[in-house]
Structures are given as structure tokens and as C-alpha cells.
Amino acid sequence: MLKLSNVTKRFGALVAVNDLGFTVEKGQIFGIAGPNGAGKSTVYNLITGFYDFEGSIRFDGKEISGLKPHQIAQLGISRTFQIPQTFPSLTVEQSIDVGNRFGNRRRYDPKRIEKIIDFVELKDQRRELTGTLNLLGKKKLMIGAALATDPKILMLDEPMAGSNAHEIKALMELIQRMNEELGITIIIIEHFMKVLTELTQALLIIETGTEICCGDPVEVTNDPRVIECYLGGDDD
Ligand SMILES: Nc1ncnc2c1ncn2[C@@H]1O[C@H](COP(=O)(O)OP(=O)(O)OP(=O)(O)O)[C@@H](O)[C@H]1O
Ligand SMILES: [Mg+2]
């Protein structure tokens, strides 16, 4: 469904993504992990059309490099950001409506907003300003706004960051429900290995923009190269 081949991104002298390739199959939950600064968020920025790059990214067999971010969103690729971004002066339902109006491949449909608010379990807070939501609420809202664009692939950037065990459980369930009930293919960048081994069917580890290992999540997390790369990261 999504295939990156020989993707390289340079910021001046820095090679943030270095000859990277991977394939995400339809219906999968695909994980990406690696030390800080490994290039994970940059991969999302390349897939969503924020920067030029060398190499190829194909979505449903079509080359998407060179397309603008809104064109890529219209094809059905949506994302959330590492730091929850909400519109503090809008209510929960207004915020989800923004996603619906801007990104939606289908016609505007207020009933869909209703369904999404239900799906992310924000019904009781629907008329509250987004600024009043707690961290879990903000994260559910950001996911709801992404769902409003009606994505085929949803890319989550460290959705568990800063969350406690209860919040992590709630977010994992939400991710699983999006995958199973809505049929959305998911890519997730995450530091918590336990979350990745429980949720994903395939896991890619990158370091300094380069693939260390990719495959079955349990095998990957037990791979000596991966253990080494994480221990090495801690020493910095
Ligand atoms: N717009 C940019 N201009 C210059 N350098 C950048 C830019 N975006 C990212 N970088 C650099 O590219 C490298 C990879 O950054 P990136 O944000 O993709 O890492 P990451 O794996 O998401 O890290 P983290 O786990 O901390 O979120 C870093 O060295 C970063 O400083
Ligand atoms: Mg990042």
C-alpha cells in the first residue's frame, strides 16, 4: 500500500534519512522506532509532502513524491503530530469539523462528525473548548481530527508520549479499534517497545536515518543490533 525506496533527505550537511526503504501492507499496524534524532518524524514529513527528497514513495502504486501536502491528504494519508496541536479557541466538535472540511475526500457530512466524536469517546466534552481538555482528551481530539479527513493510512507520531499507564491503555485500544473496525492502515512511531510489540505486525528500527532492522516485532526487539543501538543511544 505504501512503499518507500531509496529515500534520502539531507538538511544541508546532515543526512536525516539515508537510503531508507520499507513497505507497509494494507490493513497493517506498522511500527517505527529508533533513538532521538534518528529521522522518524522526518520520514512522516517526507510521506506527507512537506519536503523534497531523493528516492521514491509510492502509495497504492502511484508515485507521490512532488505532490503537495493537501494533494497527499486527499489521497487518504493523514497524520498526527508529536506535540498535540489543538485550536484552543474552538470546541471539540468545531475542531473535528475543521478536519472534515479541509481534508475530507468525501462531501461535507455533519453526521460523520457525530460518529467520530463517538468513536474517540469525546461525547461528553463535545461543546468544551479544546484548551480545557486533559492530555488524553487532546490526543483523542487530534486523532479525531485526523479521522475526519477519512484516511486510508493514519500515521501517529509518538502518541503515547507523556501518558500514564491508564492513558496508554486507552490509546492502544483506540488505535486497535481504528485498525479493526474502520479498516485504517496505521503507522506508529513509538518509544515504548511493549506498545510496539503488542500493537504492530511489523517493526522498523532506524538510527541516524538508516535501517537497523525490520520485520517481526518480537524478533526485531530481541535483535542484538537493536539492543546495541538503544544502549548506545543512552550513553549520549
Ligand atoms: N527542518 C529541519 N531542518 C534541519 N534539520 C532538521 C529538520 N528536521 C529535522 N532535522 C534534523 O534531522 C534529524 C532527524 O530529526 P527527526 O525529528 O526526524 O528525528 P526523530 O527520530 O523524530 O527524533 P525524536 O525521537 O527526538 O522525535 C535530527 O538531527 C534533526 O535535528
Ligand atoms: Mg520525532
Tab-separated table of N, CA and C in Angstrom, residues 80-88 130 133-143 157-163 171:
chain	number	residue	atom	x	y	z
A	80	THR	N	-0.875	12.507	12.786
A	80	THR	CA	-0.928	13.356	13.975
A	80	THR	C	0.501	13.797	14.273
A	81	PHE	N	0.630	14.816	15.135
A	81	PHE	CA	1.937	15.381	15.438
A	81	PHE	C	2.428	14.949	16.804
A	82	GLN	N	3.752	15.015	16.953
A	82	GLN	CA	4.412	14.565	18.183
A	82	GLN	C	3.900	15.363	19.390
A	83	ILE	N	3.721	16.668	19.213
A	83	ILE	CA	3.176	17.504	20.283
A	83	ILE	C	1.714	17.774	19.929
A	84	PRO	N	0.770	17.408	20.836
A	84	PRO	CA	-0.640	17.603	20.484
A	84	PRO	C	-0.908	19.038	20.042
A	85	GLN	N	-1.496	19.188	18.866
A	85	GLN	CA	-1.793	20.517	18.356
A	85	GLN	C	-3.301	20.642	18.262
A	86	THR	N	-3.844	21.556	19.050
A	86	THR	CA	-5.287	21.776	19.004
A	86	THR	C	-5.530	23.270	18.814
A	87	PHE	N	-6.758	23.621	18.482
A	87	PHE	CA	-7.137	25.034	18.375
A	87	PHE	C	-7.817	25.408	19.681
A	88	PRO	N	-7.110	26.134	20.597
A	88	PRO	CA	-7.652	26.360	21.944
A	88	PRO	C	-8.974	27.123	21.957
A	130	THR	N	-11.186	23.219	23.378
A	130	THR	CA	-10.144	22.185	23.343
A	130	THR	C	-9.048	22.470	24.374
A	133	LEU	N	-9.245	20.506	27.637
A	133	LEU	CA	-9.079	19.041	27.659
A	133	LEU	C	-7.791	18.648	28.363
A	134	ASN	N	-7.796	17.499	29.025
A	134	ASN	CA	-6.549	16.964	29.574
A	134	ASN	C	-5.725	16.328	28.444
A	135	LEU	N	-4.554	15.806	28.782
A	135	LEU	CA	-3.646	15.295	27.743
A	135	LEU	C	-4.306	14.191	26.907
A	136	LEU	N	-4.965	13.243	27.574
A	136	LEU	CA	-5.616	12.148	26.845
A	136	LEU	C	-6.708	12.715	25.927
A	137	GLY	N	-7.464	13.681	26.452
A	137	GLY	CA	-8.518	14.315	25.653
A	137	GLY	C	-7.943	14.988	24.414
A	138	LYS	N	-6.837	15.707	24.590
A	138	LYS	CA	-6.191	16.395	23.451
A	138	LYS	C	-5.719	15.387	22.408
A	139	LYS	N	-5.193	14.269	22.904
A	139	LYS	CA	-4.705	13.248	21.975
A	139	LYS	C	-5.850	12.589	21.216
A	140	LYS	N	-6.944	12.317	21.919
A	140	LYS	CA	-8.119	11.748	21.243
A	140	LYS	C	-8.653	12.732	20.205
A	141	LEU	N	-8.628	14.006	20.557
A	141	LEU	CA	-9.119	15.030	19.637
A	141	LEU	C	-8.247	15.099	18.379
A	142	MET	N	-6.935	15.043	18.585
A	142	MET	CA	-6.022	15.111	17.433
A	142	MET	C	-6.256	13.897	16.518
A	143	ILE	N	-6.500	12.751	17.131
A	143	ILE	CA	-6.801	11.556	16.341
A	143	ILE	C	-8.161	11.718	15.653
A	157	ASP	N	2.556	9.980	15.479
A	157	ASP	CA	3.934	10.287	15.890
A	157	ASP	C	4.011	10.321	17.417
A	158	GLU	N	4.547	9.265	17.996
A	158	GLU	CA	4.699	9.110	19.457
A	158	GLU	C	3.411	9.433	20.210
A	159	PRO	N	2.324	8.704	19.895
A	159	PRO	CA	1.041	9.021	20.534
A	159	PRO	C	1.031	8.798	22.039
A	160	MET	N	1.932	7.967	22.560
A	160	MET	CA	1.910	7.655	23.998
A	160	MET	C	2.764	8.618	24.823
A	161	ALA	N	3.500	9.506	24.180
A	161	ALA	CA	4.457	10.355	24.904
A	161	ALA	C	3.778	11.096	26.050
A	162	GLY	N	4.383	11.032	27.225
A	162	GLY	CA	3.883	11.755	28.394
A	162	GLY	C	2.684	11.125	29.077
A	163	SER	N	2.221	9.975	28.566
A	163	SER	CA	0.993	9.378	29.097
A	163	SER	C	1.281	8.376	30.218
A	171	LEU	N	-5.304	4.627	24.694
A	171	LEU	CA	-4.843	4.973	23.338
A	171	LEU	C	-4.577	3.718	22.507
